[in-house]
Short mmCIF file of C-alpha atoms in Angstrom, two decimals:
data_model
loop_
_atom_site.label_atom_id
_atom_site.label_comp_id
_atom_site.label_asym_id
_atom_site.label_seq_id
_atom_site.Cartn_x
_atom_site.Cartn_y
_atom_site.Cartn_z
CA UNK K 10 -21.23 -11.65 16.25
CA UNK K 11 -22.54 -14.10 13.65
CA UNK K 12 -23.15 -11.29 11.21
CA UNK K 13 -19.59 -10.14 11.67
CA UNK K 14 -18.36 -13.59 10.81
CA UNK K 15 -20.33 -13.70 7.57
CA UNK K 16 -19.16 -10.25 6.53
CA UNK K 17 -15.63 -11.23 7.49
CA UNK K 18 -15.74 -14.16 5.09
CA UNK K 19 -16.61 -11.78 2.30
CA UNK K 20 -13.82 -9.49 3.43
CA UNK K 21 -11.35 -12.34 3.35
CA UNK K 22 -12.29 -13.20 -0.23
CA UNK K 23 -11.86 -9.63 -1.38
CA UNK K 24 -8.53 -9.06 0.35
CA UNK K 25 -7.09 -12.41 -0.69
CA UNK K 26 -7.61 -11.32 -4.28
CA UNK K 27 -6.26 -7.85 -3.64
CA UNK K 28 -3.16 -9.26 -1.96
CA UNK K 29 -2.56 -11.55 -4.91
CA UNK K 30 -2.76 -8.81 -7.52
CA UNK K 31 -1.07 -5.87 -5.82
CA UNK K 32 2.13 -5.32 -7.75
CA UNK K 33 4.31 -2.34 -7.01
CA UNK K 34 3.65 -1.37 -3.43
CA UNK K 35 0.85 -0.03 -1.30
CA UNK K 36 -0.37 2.65 -3.68
CA UNK K 37 -0.76 0.06 -6.42
CA UNK K 38 -3.46 -1.40 -4.19
CA UNK K 39 -5.56 1.69 -4.74
CA UNK K 40 -7.03 0.81 -8.16
CA UNK K 41 -7.98 -2.62 -6.83
CA UNK K 42 -9.63 -1.16 -3.74
CA UNK K 43 -11.52 1.35 -5.85
CA UNK K 44 -12.81 -1.37 -8.13
CA UNK K 45 -13.71 -3.92 -5.49
CA UNK K 46 -14.86 -1.78 -2.59
CA UNK K 47 -16.16 1.46 -4.06
CA UNK K 48 -17.45 0.57 -7.49
CA UNK K 49 -18.41 -3.09 -7.24
CA UNK K 50 -19.64 -3.47 -3.67
CA UNK K 51 -20.27 0.13 -2.70
CA UNK K 52 -18.89 -0.50 0.77
CA UNK K 53 -17.12 2.85 0.69
CA UNK K 54 -17.24 6.11 -1.20
CA UNK K 55 -14.19 7.45 -3.02
CA UNK K 56 -13.93 10.07 -0.28
CA UNK K 57 -13.86 7.46 2.47
CA UNK K 58 -11.24 5.40 0.67
CA UNK K 59 -9.14 8.51 0.17
CA UNK K 60 -9.39 9.29 3.87
CA UNK K 61 -8.31 5.78 4.82
CA UNK K 62 -5.26 6.25 2.63
CA UNK K 63 -4.55 9.63 4.17
CA UNK K 64 -4.79 8.35 7.72
CA UNK K 65 -2.97 5.17 6.78
CA UNK K 66 -0.10 7.21 5.39
CA UNK K 67 0.16 9.31 8.54
CA UNK K 68 0.19 6.54 11.11
CA UNK K 69 2.90 3.98 11.82
CA UNK K 70 2.95 0.87 9.72
CA UNK K 71 2.76 0.00 6.09
CA UNK K 72 0.02 1.88 4.30
CA UNK K 73 -1.41 -1.21 2.63
CA UNK K 74 -1.80 -2.97 5.95
CA UNK K 75 -3.23 0.13 7.62
CA UNK K 76 -5.86 0.53 4.93
CA UNK K 77 -6.84 -3.13 5.09
CA UNK K 78 -7.23 -2.91 8.86
CA UNK K 79 -9.31 0.25 8.52
CA UNK K 80 -11.61 -1.18 5.89
CA UNK K 81 -11.97 -4.42 7.83
CA UNK K 82 -12.87 -2.60 11.02
CA UNK K 83 -15.44 -0.48 9.22
CA UNK K 84 -17.14 -3.60 7.90
CA UNK K 85 -16.99 -5.97 10.86
CA UNK K 86 -15.25 -4.52 13.88
CA UNK K 87 -12.14 -6.10 15.30
CA UNK K 88 -12.86 -9.46 13.67
CA UNK K 89 -13.08 -7.75 10.31
CA UNK K 90 -9.93 -5.75 10.90
CA UNK K 91 -7.88 -8.83 11.73
CA UNK K 92 -9.37 -10.99 8.98
CA UNK K 93 -8.91 -8.38 6.27
CA UNK K 94 -5.29 -7.77 7.25
CA UNK K 95 -4.41 -11.46 7.44
CA UNK K 96 -6.15 -12.07 4.12
CA UNK K 97 -4.19 -9.27 2.48
CA UNK K 98 -0.83 -10.70 3.46
CA UNK K 99 -1.71 -14.38 3.14
CA UNK K 100 -0.98 -14.86 -0.54
CA UNK K 101 2.17 -12.70 -0.61
CA UNK K 102 3.58 -14.55 2.40
CA UNK K 103 2.71 -17.97 0.96
CA UNK K 104 4.19 -17.10 -2.41
CA UNK K 105 7.46 -15.84 -1.00
CA UNK K 106 7.84 -18.79 1.35
CA UNK K 107 6.97 -21.22 -1.41
CA UNK K 108 9.30 -19.59 -3.90
CA UNK K 109 12.03 -18.80 -1.39
CA UNK K 110 14.31 -21.66 -2.31
CA UNK K 111 13.89 -21.18 -6.01
CA UNK K 112 13.81 -17.42 -5.99
CA UNK K 113 17.00 -17.03 -8.00
CA UNK K 114 15.51 -19.26 -10.68
CA UNK K 115 12.33 -17.21 -10.54
CA UNK K 116 14.12 -13.88 -10.76
CA UNK K 117 16.29 -14.96 -13.68
CA UNK K 118 13.49 -16.62 -15.62
CA UNK K 119 13.04 -14.69 -18.88
CA UNK K 120 9.31 -15.40 -18.97
CA UNK K 121 8.84 -13.86 -15.55
CA UNK K 122 10.75 -10.79 -16.67
CA UNK K 123 8.62 -10.48 -19.80
CA UNK K 124 5.40 -10.84 -17.86
CA UNK K 125 6.51 -8.12 -15.48
CA UNK K 126 7.31 -5.75 -18.30
CA UNK K 127 3.65 -5.96 -19.21
CA UNK K 128 2.42 -5.84 -15.63
CA UNK K 129 4.39 -2.69 -14.86
CA UNK K 130 2.94 -0.87 -17.84
CA UNK K 131 -0.58 -1.81 -16.81
CA UNK K 132 0.04 -0.78 -13.20
CA UNK K 133 1.29 2.61 -14.39
CA UNK K 134 -1.92 3.12 -16.32
CA UNK K 135 -4.05 1.82 -13.43
CA UNK K 136 -2.50 4.30 -11.03
CA UNK K 137 -3.02 7.13 -13.51
CA UNK K 138 -6.70 6.21 -13.75
CA UNK K 139 -6.95 5.93 -9.95
CA UNK K 140 -5.57 9.45 -9.61
CA UNK K 141 -8.11 10.75 -12.13
CA UNK K 142 -10.90 9.18 -10.11
CA UNK K 143 -9.68 10.67 -6.85
CA UNK K 144 -8.90 14.09 -8.24
CA UNK K 145 -12.28 15.63 -7.46
CA UNK K 146 -12.28 14.39 -3.87
CA UNK K 147 -8.79 15.65 -3.14
CA UNK K 148 -8.44 18.87 -5.11
CA UNK K 149 -11.47 21.10 -4.67
CA UNK K 150 -10.01 24.58 -5.02
CA UNK K 151 -6.91 26.54 -5.86
CA UNK K 152 -5.40 26.05 -2.40
CA UNK K 153 -5.67 22.28 -2.77
CA UNK K 154 -4.05 22.48 -6.18
CA UNK K 155 -1.20 24.45 -4.67
CA UNK K 156 -0.71 21.82 -1.96
CA UNK K 157 -0.80 19.11 -4.62
CA UNK K 158 1.83 20.86 -6.71
CA UNK K 159 4.06 21.58 -3.73
CA UNK K 160 3.87 18.02 -2.42
CA UNK K 161 4.54 16.62 -5.90
CA UNK K 162 7.60 18.80 -6.37
CA UNK K 163 8.91 17.99 -2.90
CA UNK K 164 8.46 14.28 -3.46
CA UNK K 165 9.64 13.88 -7.03
CA UNK K 166 12.41 16.49 -7.17
CA UNK K 167 13.15 17.10 -3.53
CA UNK K 168 13.22 13.44 -2.58
CA UNK K 169 11.42 14.32 0.62
CA UNK K 170 10.02 11.29 2.40
CA UNK K 171 6.26 10.69 2.23
CA UNK K 172 5.99 10.74 6.01
CA UNK K 173 7.56 14.19 6.24
CA UNK K 174 5.33 15.58 3.50
CA UNK K 175 2.14 14.22 4.97
CA UNK K 176 2.98 15.18 8.53
CA UNK K 177 4.01 18.69 7.47
CA UNK K 178 0.81 19.41 5.60
CA UNK K 179 -1.16 17.73 8.34
CA UNK K 180 0.49 19.95 10.90
CA UNK K 181 -0.27 22.98 8.74
CA UNK K 182 -3.89 21.95 8.56
CA UNK K 183 -3.99 21.39 12.30
CA UNK K 184 -2.53 24.81 13.08
CA UNK K 185 -4.90 26.59 10.71
CA UNK K 186 -7.79 24.68 12.21
CA UNK K 187 -6.86 25.81 15.72
CA UNK K 188 -6.61 29.42 14.58
CA UNK K 189 -10.01 29.14 12.94
CA UNK K 190 -11.50 27.76 16.15
CA UNK K 191 -10.12 30.62 18.18
CA UNK K 192 -11.87 33.27 16.14
CA UNK S 24 15.12 -17.66 21.11
CA UNK S 25 15.52 -16.31 17.63
CA UNK S 26 11.80 -16.30 16.85
CA UNK S 27 11.08 -13.94 19.72
CA UNK S 28 13.89 -11.62 18.69
CA UNK S 29 12.71 -11.67 15.05
CA UNK S 30 9.17 -10.83 16.08
CA UNK S 31 10.30 -8.00 18.33
CA UNK S 32 12.72 -6.50 15.81
CA UNK S 33 10.10 -6.46 13.08
CA UNK S 34 7.50 -5.14 15.50
CA UNK S 35 9.81 -2.16 16.04
CA UNK S 36 10.17 -1.72 12.29
CA UNK S 37 6.41 -1.82 11.86
CA UNK S 38 6.15 0.90 14.48
CA UNK S 39 8.90 3.18 13.21
CA UNK S 40 8.74 2.80 9.47
CA UNK S 41 6.11 5.39 8.70
CA UNK S 42 5.29 5.55 5.01
CA UNK S 43 6.01 3.29 2.10
CA UNK S 44 7.64 -0.10 1.91
CA UNK S 45 11.14 1.07 1.06
CA UNK S 46 11.28 2.92 4.37
CA UNK S 47 11.98 -0.47 5.93
CA UNK S 48 15.28 -0.77 4.08
CA UNK S 49 17.51 1.30 6.42
CA UNK S 50 16.07 -0.62 9.36
CA UNK S 51 16.81 -3.92 7.65
CA UNK S 52 20.32 -2.72 6.95
CA UNK S 53 20.80 -2.08 10.64
CA UNK S 54 19.44 -5.54 11.42
CA UNK S 55 21.92 -7.09 9.03
CA UNK S 56 24.76 -5.23 10.72
CA UNK S 57 23.63 -5.99 14.25
CA UNK S 58 22.60 -9.60 14.07
CA UNK S 59 24.33 -10.92 10.97
CA UNK S 60 21.20 -12.81 10.03
CA UNK S 61 21.88 -11.94 6.43
CA UNK S 62 24.51 -9.91 4.63
CA UNK S 63 23.84 -6.25 3.76
CA UNK S 64 24.58 -7.12 0.15
CA UNK S 65 21.59 -9.45 0.14
CA UNK S 66 19.31 -6.48 0.71
CA UNK S 67 19.41 -5.53 -2.95
CA UNK S 68 18.22 -9.03 -3.80
CA UNK S 69 15.47 -8.74 -1.23
CA UNK S 70 14.25 -5.49 -2.70
CA UNK S 71 14.25 -6.95 -6.19
CA UNK S 72 12.31 -10.00 -5.05
CA UNK S 73 9.85 -7.93 -3.04
CA UNK S 74 9.09 -5.87 -6.10
CA UNK S 75 8.62 -8.93 -8.28
CA UNK S 76 6.13 -10.77 -6.18
CA UNK S 77 2.63 -9.63 -5.33
CA UNK S 78 1.88 -7.87 -2.09
CA UNK S 79 2.98 -4.75 -0.24
CA UNK S 80 6.70 -4.20 -0.43
CA UNK S 81 7.29 -4.00 3.32
CA UNK S 82 5.45 -7.26 3.94
CA UNK S 83 7.46 -9.06 1.29
CA UNK S 84 10.70 -7.70 2.70
CA UNK S 85 9.80 -8.93 6.18
CA UNK S 86 8.78 -12.36 4.96
CA UNK S 87 11.90 -12.80 2.88
CA UNK S 88 14.28 -11.44 5.52
CA UNK S 89 12.61 -13.58 8.18
CA UNK S 90 12.89 -16.62 5.99
CA UNK S 91 16.59 -16.03 5.36
CA UNK S 92 17.13 -15.74 9.08
CA UNK S 93 15.12 -18.67 10.40
CA UNK S 94 13.25 -20.48 7.67
CA UNK S 95 9.49 -20.62 7.34
CA UNK S 96 8.88 -19.92 11.02
CA UNK S 97 11.10 -16.89 10.78
CA UNK S 98 9.26 -15.61 7.74
CA UNK S 99 5.92 -15.92 9.46
CA UNK S 100 7.03 -14.36 12.73
CA UNK S 101 8.79 -11.44 11.09
CA UNK S 102 5.67 -10.69 9.05
CA UNK S 103 3.36 -10.93 12.04
CA UNK S 104 5.70 -8.67 13.97
CA UNK S 105 5.62 -6.13 11.18
CA UNK S 106 1.83 -5.95 10.92
CA UNK S 107 1.08 -6.04 14.65
CA UNK S 108 1.58 -2.30 15.33
CA UNK S 109 -0.69 -1.48 12.38
CA UNK S 110 -3.41 -3.77 13.68
CA UNK S 111 -3.25 -2.38 17.19
CA UNK S 112 -3.00 1.30 16.31
CA UNK S 113 -5.51 1.33 13.49
CA UNK S 114 -8.10 -0.69 15.43
CA UNK S 115 -7.86 1.75 18.33
CA UNK S 116 -7.98 4.71 15.97
CA UNK S 117 -10.89 3.35 13.95
CA UNK S 118 -12.78 2.61 17.14
CA UNK S 119 -12.24 6.15 18.37
CA UNK S 120 -13.31 7.65 15.07
CA UNK S 121 -16.45 5.54 15.01
CA UNK S 122 -17.41 6.82 18.44
CA UNK S 123 -16.52 10.42 17.64
CA UNK S 124 -17.56 10.99 14.04
CA UNK S 125 -17.64 14.41 12.37
CA UNK S 126 -14.49 15.54 14.06
CA UNK S 127 -13.96 19.04 12.68
CA UNK S 128 -10.30 19.14 13.62
CA UNK S 129 -9.60 15.88 11.78
CA UNK S 130 -11.58 17.09 8.79
CA UNK S 131 -9.54 20.29 8.63
CA UNK S 132 -6.31 18.32 8.77
CA UNK S 133 -7.52 15.89 6.13
CA UNK S 134 -8.40 18.78 3.81
CA UNK S 135 -4.69 19.53 3.64
CA UNK S 136 -3.51 15.95 3.62
CA UNK S 137 -5.76 14.77 0.78
CA UNK S 138 -4.05 16.70 -2.05
CA UNK S 139 -0.66 15.87 -0.51
CA UNK S 140 -1.41 12.15 -0.52
CA UNK S 141 -2.74 12.39 -4.06
CA UNK S 142 0.59 13.92 -4.99
CA UNK S 143 2.37 11.03 -3.26
CA UNK S 144 0.31 8.57 -5.27
CA UNK S 145 1.34 10.40 -8.43
CA UNK S 146 4.93 10.33 -7.27
CA UNK S 147 4.78 6.58 -6.69
CA UNK S 148 3.14 6.17 -10.07
CA UNK S 149 5.92 8.22 -11.61
CA UNK S 150 8.56 5.91 -10.14
CA UNK S 151 6.77 2.88 -11.52
CA UNK S 152 6.37 4.64 -14.86
CA UNK S 153 10.09 5.34 -15.02
CA UNK S 154 10.85 1.65 -14.54
CA UNK S 155 8.08 0.52 -16.85
CA UNK S 156 8.28 2.94 -19.74
CA UNK S 157 11.73 2.54 -21.23
CA UNK S 158 11.00 3.56 -24.80
CA UNK S 159 8.31 5.03 -27.02
CA UNK S 160 6.72 1.64 -27.62
CA UNK S 161 6.21 1.18 -23.91
CA UNK S 162 4.88 4.71 -23.64
CA UNK S 163 2.36 4.06 -26.37
CA UNK S 164 1.37 0.80 -24.69
CA UNK S 165 0.86 2.60 -21.38
CA UNK S 166 -1.30 5.21 -23.04
CA UNK S 167 -3.31 2.55 -24.80
CA UNK S 168 -3.82 0.80 -21.48
CA UNK S 169 -5.00 4.01 -19.89
CA UNK S 170 -7.57 4.56 -22.63
CA UNK S 171 -8.78 0.97 -22.33
CA UNK S 172 -8.99 1.18 -18.57
CA UNK S 173 -10.83 4.45 -18.68
CA UNK S 174 -13.42 3.57 -21.30
CA UNK S 175 -13.75 -0.20 -21.01
CA UNK S 176 -14.77 -0.70 -17.42
CA UNK S 177 -13.25 -4.02 -16.48
CA UNK S 178 -11.64 -5.06 -13.22
CA UNK S 179 -8.00 -4.05 -12.66
CA UNK S 180 -7.26 -7.73 -12.12
CA UNK S 181 -8.38 -8.38 -15.69
CA UNK S 182 -5.96 -5.76 -16.97
CA UNK S 183 -3.08 -7.01 -14.84
CA UNK S 184 -3.50 -10.51 -16.22
CA UNK S 185 -3.79 -9.01 -19.68
CA UNK S 186 -0.57 -7.13 -19.05
CA UNK S 187 1.25 -10.25 -17.91
CA UNK S 188 0.08 -12.20 -20.97
CA UNK S 189 0.80 -9.27 -23.27
CA UNK S 190 4.27 -8.96 -21.82
CA UNK S 191 4.91 -12.68 -22.34
CA UNK S 192 4.05 -12.52 -26.02
CA UNK S 193 5.11 -9.05 -26.98
CA UNK S 194 8.13 -8.16 -24.82
#
């Protein structure tokens, strides 16, 4: 119990920072998670992080929250799960509530707009790098590459929702797995 | 009591909105129509704000919509409602997986899902790139960033701050 509390404190610190610097949605959290959890603290491998994202994308709820809960649980059980999740959302919630009355001023401020021009460019590059790092764990053979290509086309050009894509390929995997087990 | 209704409505959204943050938008639209807590037109503002503040999009949407409905208390309750299903489901799932590791069936499914999710990450990156890279100068900047990030191993937070400062002075 006491050990969980200590680990949870560390978790809170990490996810407070991640929540503060995640710009652009749940996937933009990936580079930060890679840096903080996989590379710096070695709490997870790239494969494990990838799997958290995969499961997090397939279950109800926002992927960022799901991943935080998963990571937190892995480190310190239920306490960790709750602390990590609350830490992730703490700064975003505080910022929006604090800014809420002056949001129009914030949104129309030219300095904010300029800063975000820069931030968006960096986030684009960060995600590209994150994909490069994950490539080997996700695409191991020609079949994987085909799935990647198909999913990419469906998403970018077909406008198919992420949930449908993930659940379809998951279902395919599940069916093939059952057939393999029968043999 | 409006707080209870807010919590419950956002709990439902947290349960049904599978996927990214923008999936919450149709649900929020329905909320606007049903309860008149905010006008549907305000949704566009909410999306813009949620994309311009840190944090997951869905969380920001919930906080902002909750705030518009019932002030700070509303913002907090809507957000808690939204994350509750995630907490419950993932904790149960994680617990199960910890007790039953090396699940072959799950591994087989994940083998297919991994490249698909990687593609989704690329797709999300592409959307951000489209908004971020509006001319050749931006494209060059993005490429330069990528090279820096790849070869100079500093924390992403360092680069994000660098980007914000760079944007302030160069944009």
